[in-house]
Coordinates of C-alpha atoms and ligand atoms in Angstrom, one line a residue:
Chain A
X1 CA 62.0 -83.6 115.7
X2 CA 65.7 -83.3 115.9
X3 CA 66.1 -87.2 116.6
X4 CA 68.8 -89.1 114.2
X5 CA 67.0 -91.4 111.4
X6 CA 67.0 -94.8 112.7
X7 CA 68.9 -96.1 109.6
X8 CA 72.0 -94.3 111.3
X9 CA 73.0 -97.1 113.3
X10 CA 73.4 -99.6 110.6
X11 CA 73.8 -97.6 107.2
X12 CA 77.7 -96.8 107.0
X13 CA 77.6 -93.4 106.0
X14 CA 78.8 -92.0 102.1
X15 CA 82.8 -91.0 102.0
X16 CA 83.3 -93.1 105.5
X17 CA 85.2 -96.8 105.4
X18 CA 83.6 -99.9 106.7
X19 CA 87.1 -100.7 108.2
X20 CA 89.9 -98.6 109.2
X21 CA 93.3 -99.8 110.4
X22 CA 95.8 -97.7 112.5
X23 CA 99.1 -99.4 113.3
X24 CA 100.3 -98.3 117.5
X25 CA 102.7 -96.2 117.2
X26 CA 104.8 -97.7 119.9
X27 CA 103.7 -101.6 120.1
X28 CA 105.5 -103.6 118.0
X29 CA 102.7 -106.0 115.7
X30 CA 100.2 -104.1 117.6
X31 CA 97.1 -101.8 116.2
X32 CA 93.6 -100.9 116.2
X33 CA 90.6 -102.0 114.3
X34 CA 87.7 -99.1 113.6
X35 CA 84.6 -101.2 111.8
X36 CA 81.7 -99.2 111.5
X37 CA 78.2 -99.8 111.9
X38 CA 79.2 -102.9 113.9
X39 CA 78.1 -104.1 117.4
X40 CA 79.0 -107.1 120.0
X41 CA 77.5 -109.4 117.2
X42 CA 80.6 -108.8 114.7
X43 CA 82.6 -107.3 117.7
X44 CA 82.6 -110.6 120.4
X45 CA 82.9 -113.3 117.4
X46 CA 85.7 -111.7 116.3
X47 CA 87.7 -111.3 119.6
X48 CA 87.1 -114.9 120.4
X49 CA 88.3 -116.6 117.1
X50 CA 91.2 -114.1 117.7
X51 CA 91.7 -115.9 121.3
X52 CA 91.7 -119.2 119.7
X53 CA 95.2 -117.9 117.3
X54 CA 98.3 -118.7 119.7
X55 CA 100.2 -115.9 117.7
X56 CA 97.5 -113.5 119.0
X57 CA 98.8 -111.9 122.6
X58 CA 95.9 -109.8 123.2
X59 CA 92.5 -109.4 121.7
X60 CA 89.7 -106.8 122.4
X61 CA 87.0 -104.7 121.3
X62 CA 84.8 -102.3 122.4
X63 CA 81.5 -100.4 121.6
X64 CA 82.9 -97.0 122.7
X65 CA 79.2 -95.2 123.1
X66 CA 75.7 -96.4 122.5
X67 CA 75.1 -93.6 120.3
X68 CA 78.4 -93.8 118.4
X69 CA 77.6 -96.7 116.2
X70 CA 81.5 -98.5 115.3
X71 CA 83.7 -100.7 117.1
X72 CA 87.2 -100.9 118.1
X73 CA 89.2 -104.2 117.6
X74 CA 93.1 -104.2 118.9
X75 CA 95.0 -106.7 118.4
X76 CA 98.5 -107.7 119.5
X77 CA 100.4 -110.3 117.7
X78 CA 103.7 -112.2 117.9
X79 CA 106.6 -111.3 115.6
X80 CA 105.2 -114.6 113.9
X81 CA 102.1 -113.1 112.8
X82 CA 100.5 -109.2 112.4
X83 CA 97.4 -107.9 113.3
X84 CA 96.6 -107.4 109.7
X85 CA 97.0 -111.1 109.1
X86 CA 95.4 -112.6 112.4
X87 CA 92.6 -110.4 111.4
X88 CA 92.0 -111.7 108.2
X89 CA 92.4 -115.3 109.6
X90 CA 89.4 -114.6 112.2
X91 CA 87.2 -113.6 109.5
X92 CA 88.4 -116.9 107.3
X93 CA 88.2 -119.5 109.9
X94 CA 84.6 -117.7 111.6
X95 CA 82.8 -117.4 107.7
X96 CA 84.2 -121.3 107.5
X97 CA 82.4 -122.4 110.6
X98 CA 79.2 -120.9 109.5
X99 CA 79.5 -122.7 106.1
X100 CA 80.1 -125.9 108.5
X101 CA 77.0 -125.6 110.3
X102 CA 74.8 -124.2 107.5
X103 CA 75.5 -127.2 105.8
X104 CA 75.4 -129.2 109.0
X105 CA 71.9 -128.0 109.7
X106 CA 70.6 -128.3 106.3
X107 CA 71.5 -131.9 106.5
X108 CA 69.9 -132.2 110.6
X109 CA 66.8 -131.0 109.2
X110 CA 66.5 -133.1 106.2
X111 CA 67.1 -136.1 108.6
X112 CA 65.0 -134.4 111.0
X113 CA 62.2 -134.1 108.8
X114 CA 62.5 -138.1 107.4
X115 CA 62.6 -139.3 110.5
X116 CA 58.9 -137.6 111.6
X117 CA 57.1 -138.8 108.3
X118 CA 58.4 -142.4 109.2
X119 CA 56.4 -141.6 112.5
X120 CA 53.3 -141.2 110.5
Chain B
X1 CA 102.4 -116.1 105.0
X2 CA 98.9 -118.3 105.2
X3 CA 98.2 -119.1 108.7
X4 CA 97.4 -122.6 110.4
X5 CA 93.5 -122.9 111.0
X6 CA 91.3 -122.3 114.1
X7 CA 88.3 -123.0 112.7
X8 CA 85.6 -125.0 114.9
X9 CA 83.2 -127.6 113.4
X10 CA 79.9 -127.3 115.3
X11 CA 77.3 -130.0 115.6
X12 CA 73.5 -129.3 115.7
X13 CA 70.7 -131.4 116.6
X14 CA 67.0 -130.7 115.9
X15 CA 64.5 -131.7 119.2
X16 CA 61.7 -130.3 117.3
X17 CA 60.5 -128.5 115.2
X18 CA 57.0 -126.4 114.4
X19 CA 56.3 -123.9 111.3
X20 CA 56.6 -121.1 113.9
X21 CA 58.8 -122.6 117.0
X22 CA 61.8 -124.9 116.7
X23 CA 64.5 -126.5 119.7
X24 CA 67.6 -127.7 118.8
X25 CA 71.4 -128.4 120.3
X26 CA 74.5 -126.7 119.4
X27 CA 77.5 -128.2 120.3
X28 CA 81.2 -127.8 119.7
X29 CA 81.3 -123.9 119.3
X30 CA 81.7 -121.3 122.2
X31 CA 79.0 -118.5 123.8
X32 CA 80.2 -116.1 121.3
X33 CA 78.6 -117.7 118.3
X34 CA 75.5 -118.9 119.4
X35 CA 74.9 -115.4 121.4
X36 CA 75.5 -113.9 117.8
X37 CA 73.3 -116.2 116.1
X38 CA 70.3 -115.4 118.8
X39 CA 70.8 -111.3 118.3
X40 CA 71.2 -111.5 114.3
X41 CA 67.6 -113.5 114.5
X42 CA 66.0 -111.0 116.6
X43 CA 67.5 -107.8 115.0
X44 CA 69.3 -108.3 111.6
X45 CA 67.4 -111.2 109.6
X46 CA 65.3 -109.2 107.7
X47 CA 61.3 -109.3 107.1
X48 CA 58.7 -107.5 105.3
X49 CA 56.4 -104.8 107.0
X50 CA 54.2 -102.3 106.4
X51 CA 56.0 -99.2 106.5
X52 CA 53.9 -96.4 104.5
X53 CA 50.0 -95.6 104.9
X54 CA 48.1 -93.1 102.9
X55 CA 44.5 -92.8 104.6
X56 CA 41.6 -92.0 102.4
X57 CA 39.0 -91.8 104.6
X58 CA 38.9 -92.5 108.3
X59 CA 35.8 -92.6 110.3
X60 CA 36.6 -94.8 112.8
X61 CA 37.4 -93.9 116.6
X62 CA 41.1 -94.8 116.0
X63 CA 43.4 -91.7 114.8
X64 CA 45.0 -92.3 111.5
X65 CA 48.5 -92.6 113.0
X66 CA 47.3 -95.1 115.3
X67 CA 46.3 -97.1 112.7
X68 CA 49.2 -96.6 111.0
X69 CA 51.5 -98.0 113.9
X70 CA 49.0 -101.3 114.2
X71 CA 49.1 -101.8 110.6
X72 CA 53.1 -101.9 110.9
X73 CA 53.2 -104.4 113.6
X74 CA 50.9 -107.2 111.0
X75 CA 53.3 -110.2 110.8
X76 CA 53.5 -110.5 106.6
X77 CA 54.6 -113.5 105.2
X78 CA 58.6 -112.8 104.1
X79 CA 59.7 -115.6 102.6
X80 CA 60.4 -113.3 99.9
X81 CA 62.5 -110.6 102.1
X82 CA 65.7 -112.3 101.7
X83 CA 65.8 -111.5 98.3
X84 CA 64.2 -108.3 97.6
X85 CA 65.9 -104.8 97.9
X86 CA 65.8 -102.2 100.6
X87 CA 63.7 -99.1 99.3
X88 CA 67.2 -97.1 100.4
X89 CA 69.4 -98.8 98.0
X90 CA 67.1 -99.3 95.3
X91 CA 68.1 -98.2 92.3
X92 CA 64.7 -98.9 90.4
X93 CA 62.5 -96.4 92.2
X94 CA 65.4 -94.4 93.3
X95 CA 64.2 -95.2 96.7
X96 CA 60.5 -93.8 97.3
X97 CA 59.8 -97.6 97.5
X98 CA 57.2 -97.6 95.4
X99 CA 58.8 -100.6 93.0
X100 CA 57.8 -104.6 93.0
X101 CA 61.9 -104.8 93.9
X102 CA 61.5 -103.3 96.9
X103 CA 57.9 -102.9 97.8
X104 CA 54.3 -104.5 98.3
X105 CA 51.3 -102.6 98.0
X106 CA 48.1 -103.3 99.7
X107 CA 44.9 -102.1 100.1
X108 CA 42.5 -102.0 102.5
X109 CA 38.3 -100.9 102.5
X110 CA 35.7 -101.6 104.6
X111 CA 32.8 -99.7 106.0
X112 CA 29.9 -101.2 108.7
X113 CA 26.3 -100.9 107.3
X114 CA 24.2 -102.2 109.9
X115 CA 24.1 -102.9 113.8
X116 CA 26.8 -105.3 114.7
X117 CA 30.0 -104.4 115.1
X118 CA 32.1 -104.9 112.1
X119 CA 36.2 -106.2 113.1
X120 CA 38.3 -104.8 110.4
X121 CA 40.8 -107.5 110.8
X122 CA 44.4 -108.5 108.5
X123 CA 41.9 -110.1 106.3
X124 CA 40.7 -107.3 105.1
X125 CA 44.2 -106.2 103.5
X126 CA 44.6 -106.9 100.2
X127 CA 48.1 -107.6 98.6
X128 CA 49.4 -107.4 95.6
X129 CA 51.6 -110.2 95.5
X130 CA 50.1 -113.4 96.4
X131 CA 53.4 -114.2 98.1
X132 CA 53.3 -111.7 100.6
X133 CA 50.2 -111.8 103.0
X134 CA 48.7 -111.3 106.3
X135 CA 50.0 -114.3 108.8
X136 CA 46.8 -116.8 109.0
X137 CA 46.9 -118.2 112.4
X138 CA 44.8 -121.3 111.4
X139 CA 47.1 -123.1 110.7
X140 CA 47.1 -126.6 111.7
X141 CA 50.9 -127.2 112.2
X142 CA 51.0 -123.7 114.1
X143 CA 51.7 -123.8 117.7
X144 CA 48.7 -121.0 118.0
X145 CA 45.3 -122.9 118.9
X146 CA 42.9 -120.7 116.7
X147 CA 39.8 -122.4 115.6
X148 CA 37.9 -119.5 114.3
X149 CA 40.4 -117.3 113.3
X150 CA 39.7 -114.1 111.7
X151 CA 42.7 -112.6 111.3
X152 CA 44.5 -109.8 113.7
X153 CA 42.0 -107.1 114.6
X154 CA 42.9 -103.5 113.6
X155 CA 40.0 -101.5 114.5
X156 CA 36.2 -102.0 115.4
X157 CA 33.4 -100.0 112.9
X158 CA 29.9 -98.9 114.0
X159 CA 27.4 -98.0 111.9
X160 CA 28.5 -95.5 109.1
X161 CA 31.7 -95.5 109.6
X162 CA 34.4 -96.4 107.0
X163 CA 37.9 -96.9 106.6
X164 CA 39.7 -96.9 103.3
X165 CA 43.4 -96.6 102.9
X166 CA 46.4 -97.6 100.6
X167 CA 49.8 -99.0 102.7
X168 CA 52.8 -99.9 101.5
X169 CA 55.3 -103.1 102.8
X170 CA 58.7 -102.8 102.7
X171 CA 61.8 -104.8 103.7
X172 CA 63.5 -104.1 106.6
X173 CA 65.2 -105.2 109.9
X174 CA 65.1 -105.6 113.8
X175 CA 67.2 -103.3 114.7
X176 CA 65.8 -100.5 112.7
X177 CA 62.0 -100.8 114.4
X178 CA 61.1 -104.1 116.4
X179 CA 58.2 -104.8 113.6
X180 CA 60.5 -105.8 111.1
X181 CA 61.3 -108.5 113.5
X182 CA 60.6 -112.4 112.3
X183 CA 61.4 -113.2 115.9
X184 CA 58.5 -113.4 118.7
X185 CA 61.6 -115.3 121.1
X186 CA 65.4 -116.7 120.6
X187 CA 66.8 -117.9 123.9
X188 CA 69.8 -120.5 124.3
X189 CA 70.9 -121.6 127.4
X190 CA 73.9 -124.1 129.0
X191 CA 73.4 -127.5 129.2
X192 CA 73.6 -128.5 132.9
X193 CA 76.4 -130.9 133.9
X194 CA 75.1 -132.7 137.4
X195 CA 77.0 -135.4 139.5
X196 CA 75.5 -136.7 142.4
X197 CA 78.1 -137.8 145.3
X198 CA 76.2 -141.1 145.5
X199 CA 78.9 -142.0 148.6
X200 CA 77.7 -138.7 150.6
X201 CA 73.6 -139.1 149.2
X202 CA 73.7 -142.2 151.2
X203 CA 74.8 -140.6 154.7
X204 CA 71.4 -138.6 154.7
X205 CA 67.8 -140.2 155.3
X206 CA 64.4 -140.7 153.3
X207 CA 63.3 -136.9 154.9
X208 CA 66.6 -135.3 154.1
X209 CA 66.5 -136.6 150.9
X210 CA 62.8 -135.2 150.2
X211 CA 64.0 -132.2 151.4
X212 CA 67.0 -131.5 149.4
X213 CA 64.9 -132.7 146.2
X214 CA 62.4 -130.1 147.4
X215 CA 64.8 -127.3 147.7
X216 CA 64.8 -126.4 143.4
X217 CA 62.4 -124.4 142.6
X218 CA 62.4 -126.2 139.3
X219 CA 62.2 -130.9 139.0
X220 CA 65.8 -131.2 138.7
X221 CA 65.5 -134.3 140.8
X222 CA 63.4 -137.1 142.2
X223 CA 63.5 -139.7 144.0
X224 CA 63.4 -143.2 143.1
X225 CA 60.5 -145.0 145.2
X226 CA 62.0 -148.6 144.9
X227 CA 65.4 -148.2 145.8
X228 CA 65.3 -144.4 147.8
X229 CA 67.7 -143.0 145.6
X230 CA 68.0 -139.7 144.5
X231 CA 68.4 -139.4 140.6
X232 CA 68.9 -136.5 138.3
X233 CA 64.7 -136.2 136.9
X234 CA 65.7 -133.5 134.4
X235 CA 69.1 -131.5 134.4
X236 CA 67.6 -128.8 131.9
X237 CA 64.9 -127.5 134.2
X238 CA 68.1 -126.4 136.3
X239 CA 67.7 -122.5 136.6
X240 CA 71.4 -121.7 137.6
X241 CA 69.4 -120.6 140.8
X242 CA 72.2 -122.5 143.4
X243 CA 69.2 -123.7 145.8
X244 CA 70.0 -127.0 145.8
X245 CA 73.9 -126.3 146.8
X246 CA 72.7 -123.6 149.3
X247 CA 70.7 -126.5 150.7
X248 CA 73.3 -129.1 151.0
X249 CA 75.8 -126.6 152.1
X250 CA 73.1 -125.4 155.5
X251 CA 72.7 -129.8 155.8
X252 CA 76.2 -130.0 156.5
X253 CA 76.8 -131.8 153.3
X254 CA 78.9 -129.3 150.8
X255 CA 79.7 -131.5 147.8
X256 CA 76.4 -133.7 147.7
X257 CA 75.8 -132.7 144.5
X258 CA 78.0 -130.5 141.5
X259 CA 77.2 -128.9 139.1
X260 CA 78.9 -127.4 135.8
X261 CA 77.4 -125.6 133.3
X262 CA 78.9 -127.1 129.8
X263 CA 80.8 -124.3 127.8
X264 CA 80.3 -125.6 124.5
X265 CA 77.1 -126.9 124.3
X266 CA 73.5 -124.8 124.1
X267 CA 70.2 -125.5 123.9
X268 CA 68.0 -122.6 121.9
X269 CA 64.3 -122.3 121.5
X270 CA 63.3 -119.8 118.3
X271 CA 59.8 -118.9 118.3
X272 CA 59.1 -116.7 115.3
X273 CA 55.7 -114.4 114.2
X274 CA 55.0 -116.5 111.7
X275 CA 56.9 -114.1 108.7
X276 CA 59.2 -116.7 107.9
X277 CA 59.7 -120.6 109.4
X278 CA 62.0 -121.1 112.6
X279 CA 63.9 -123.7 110.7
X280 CA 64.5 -121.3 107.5
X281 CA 65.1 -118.3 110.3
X282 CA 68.0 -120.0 111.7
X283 CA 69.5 -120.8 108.2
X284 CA 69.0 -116.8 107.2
X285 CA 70.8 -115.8 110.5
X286 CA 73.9 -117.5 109.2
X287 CA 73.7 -116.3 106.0
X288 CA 73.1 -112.5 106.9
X289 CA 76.0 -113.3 109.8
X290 CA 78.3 -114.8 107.0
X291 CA 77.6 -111.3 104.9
X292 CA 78.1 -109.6 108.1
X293 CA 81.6 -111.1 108.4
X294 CA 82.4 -110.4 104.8
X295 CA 81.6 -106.8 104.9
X296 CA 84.7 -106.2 107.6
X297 CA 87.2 -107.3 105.8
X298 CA 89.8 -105.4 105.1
X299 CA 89.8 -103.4 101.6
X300 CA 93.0 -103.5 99.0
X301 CA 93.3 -99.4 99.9
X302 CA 93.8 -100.0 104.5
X303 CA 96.3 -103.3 103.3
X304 CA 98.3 -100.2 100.9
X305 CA 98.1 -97.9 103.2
X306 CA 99.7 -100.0 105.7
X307 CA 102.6 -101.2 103.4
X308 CA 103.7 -97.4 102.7
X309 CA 103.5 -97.1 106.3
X310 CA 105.9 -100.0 106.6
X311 CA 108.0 -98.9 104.1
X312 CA 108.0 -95.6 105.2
X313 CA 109.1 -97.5 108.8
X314 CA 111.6 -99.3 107.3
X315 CA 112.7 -96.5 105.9
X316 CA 112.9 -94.4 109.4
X317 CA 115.1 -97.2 110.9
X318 CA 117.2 -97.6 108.4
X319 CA 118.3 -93.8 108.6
Ligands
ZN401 ZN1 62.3 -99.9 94.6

């Protein structure tokens, strides 16, 4: 009756930001992350690409309640980077790999399926 | 300010593949991105479903809702899903999903007239877009042995009684009811690194031998009947169970065999309902994971924001 529609957890609401950014207030190159309507899918990709940036001295997220349906990401950089920019990177180099192995499986398959008509 | 890259560039590798199952190899990434890869195939890819039924008349001994629900759980062929519209952000129909953008209509009548049974089946609905049907199990290149198929059963009709009713398909995703999933299983696991201490294998005898081989649950190993040695059969069968080290630890022999689980290297099986291909259901994960990755990125107002902040900073420590 009173149940939340199920489009809840993935429909970012109207007037709310996919992504909010708050600096720490007493970190230096430190700050938080808020992405809503995310899970461990965006959440866990994220933080290890982050692990992979030397500049990056801490990287975590987490899923603060089932029912509340964001993440938080916090990042820690050194004075050679920011969280803003390691961020951004992340994102660059993850949506890179996945063009990598789009491309790489398009071509698997094509090989793939060559290879099995030579069989008949 | 443009940082060096970390990007990775995986390798794949097809073992086989099926209209409705596929198993290939990733290598060169990390557990993060193939574990996202498995959940946006079981939850985010999206399909097409039936999602709205308007019963006309009902006589049989299933409730109308119960109908309903079975008639949301038919597998439709979504090849087209990837490119049409969600009825809640269609601008069209204003989203009562009743548009060709966003929605498939279908129809479905039957009634029993004489003494046998009648099996209102999937092949009774009728779609209005030829693109967008029922699953047919027959299939030759399905995995699904089906000789006689006749579609998925919805209800059973005795004599006189009817069942007419309009439904209507929409698009929509895993994670928002598990019928709009394309998936039926995704599962990845580590490949298995074994080395056998060949030195230490050779200190125990033909019954020891048997009976470490014996110990998996699973043929990880065999033995060789012309020379009496023990080989690696099949390290994928491994189960990450530890039997085999339990047994050479309790023979006295810690370090016979070792085994590593490779951390950049996975094999997945995808099994899907039949919606949409494995092969194309893998290429649609990445795609809807790419747009995923695109959404989070930060907007031109949280980078200004932060600059008056650091201004405003600056401006603090400068006095
Ligand atoms: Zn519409």
């Amino acid at each position: 009756m009173n149940a939340p529609d199920r489009y809840e957890r993935f429909v970012v609401p109207e007037g709310v930001s996919k992504v909010s950014y708050e600096r720490d207030t007493k970190i230096i190159n430190a700050a938080t992350f808020t992405v809503e309507r995310e899970d461990h899918t965006i959440g866990n990709i994220l933080r290890m690409q982050l692990h992979r940036d030397e500049n990056v001295l801490f990287a975590g997220y987490k899923l603060p309640h089932p029912l509340q349906y964001k993440i938080l990401i916090r990042i820690q950089t050194t004075s050679q980077s920011s969280p803003m920019q390691a961020y951004n990177q992340a994102i660059n180099d993850l949506d890179k790999e996945l063009d990598h192995l789009k491309n790489a499986f398009e071509v698997e398959l094509a090989r793939h399926n060559a290879s099995q008509q030579r069989e008949f | 300010m443009e940082g060096v890259s970390y990007q990775r560039f995986p390798k794949i590798k097809i073992r086989e593949v099926k209209d409705d199952y596929m198993k290939f190899e990733l290598r060169e990434t990390d557990a993060s991105i193939a574990n996202a890869l498995r959940r946006v195939m079981i939850s985010e890819v999206p399909t097409i479903a039936i999602d709205l039924v308007e019963i006309e008349v009902n006589s049989s001994v299933l409730n109308d809702e119960f109908i309903a629900h079975r008639l949301g759980l038919v597998p439709l062929i979504s090849e087209r899903a990837m490119a049409m519209r969600f009825s809640r952000d269609c601008d069209a129909c204003d989203g009562d999903g009743q548009c060709e953008y966003c929605s498939v209509e279908f129809h479905l009548r039957a009634k029993c007239i004489n003494d046998t049974t009648l099996d209102v089946t999937s092949k009774d609905l009728y779609s209005s877009d030829h693109t967008v049907v029922p699953v047919d199990f027959s299939d030759a290149s399905s995995t699904i042995d089906n000789t006689e198929s006749r579609g998925i059963i919805i209800v059973k009709l005795r004599r006189g009684q009817e069942l007419i009713l309009r439904a209507i398909a929409r698009k929509g995703i895993g994670k928002d009811h598990a019928k709009w999933s394309p998936a039926a299983t995704v599962t990845f696991m580590y490949e298995p690194e074994i080395y056998i201490n060949e030195e230490l294998m050779e200190t125990l005898t033909m019954e020891e031998k048997q009976e470490f081989v014996d110990s998996s649950p699973t043929k990880v190993f065999d033995i060789n009947p012309r020379n009496g040695q023990v080989y690696v059969h099949n390290a994928e069968n491994y189960a990450y169970d530890d039997e085999v080290l339990k047994k050479a630890e309790a023979m006295g022999k810690p370090g016979l065999v070792e085994i590593h689980a490779k951390e950049d290297s996975f094999i997945f099986t995808v099994e899907t309902t039949g919606g949409i291909k494995a092969s194309q259901l893998l290429i649609n994960a990445i795609e809807i994971l790419k747009q995923k990755l695109d959404a989070v990125r930060l907007s031109a107002d949280t980078v200004e924001a932060d600059e008056q902040f650091g201004e405003l900073g600056a401006h603090m420590r400068g006095g």
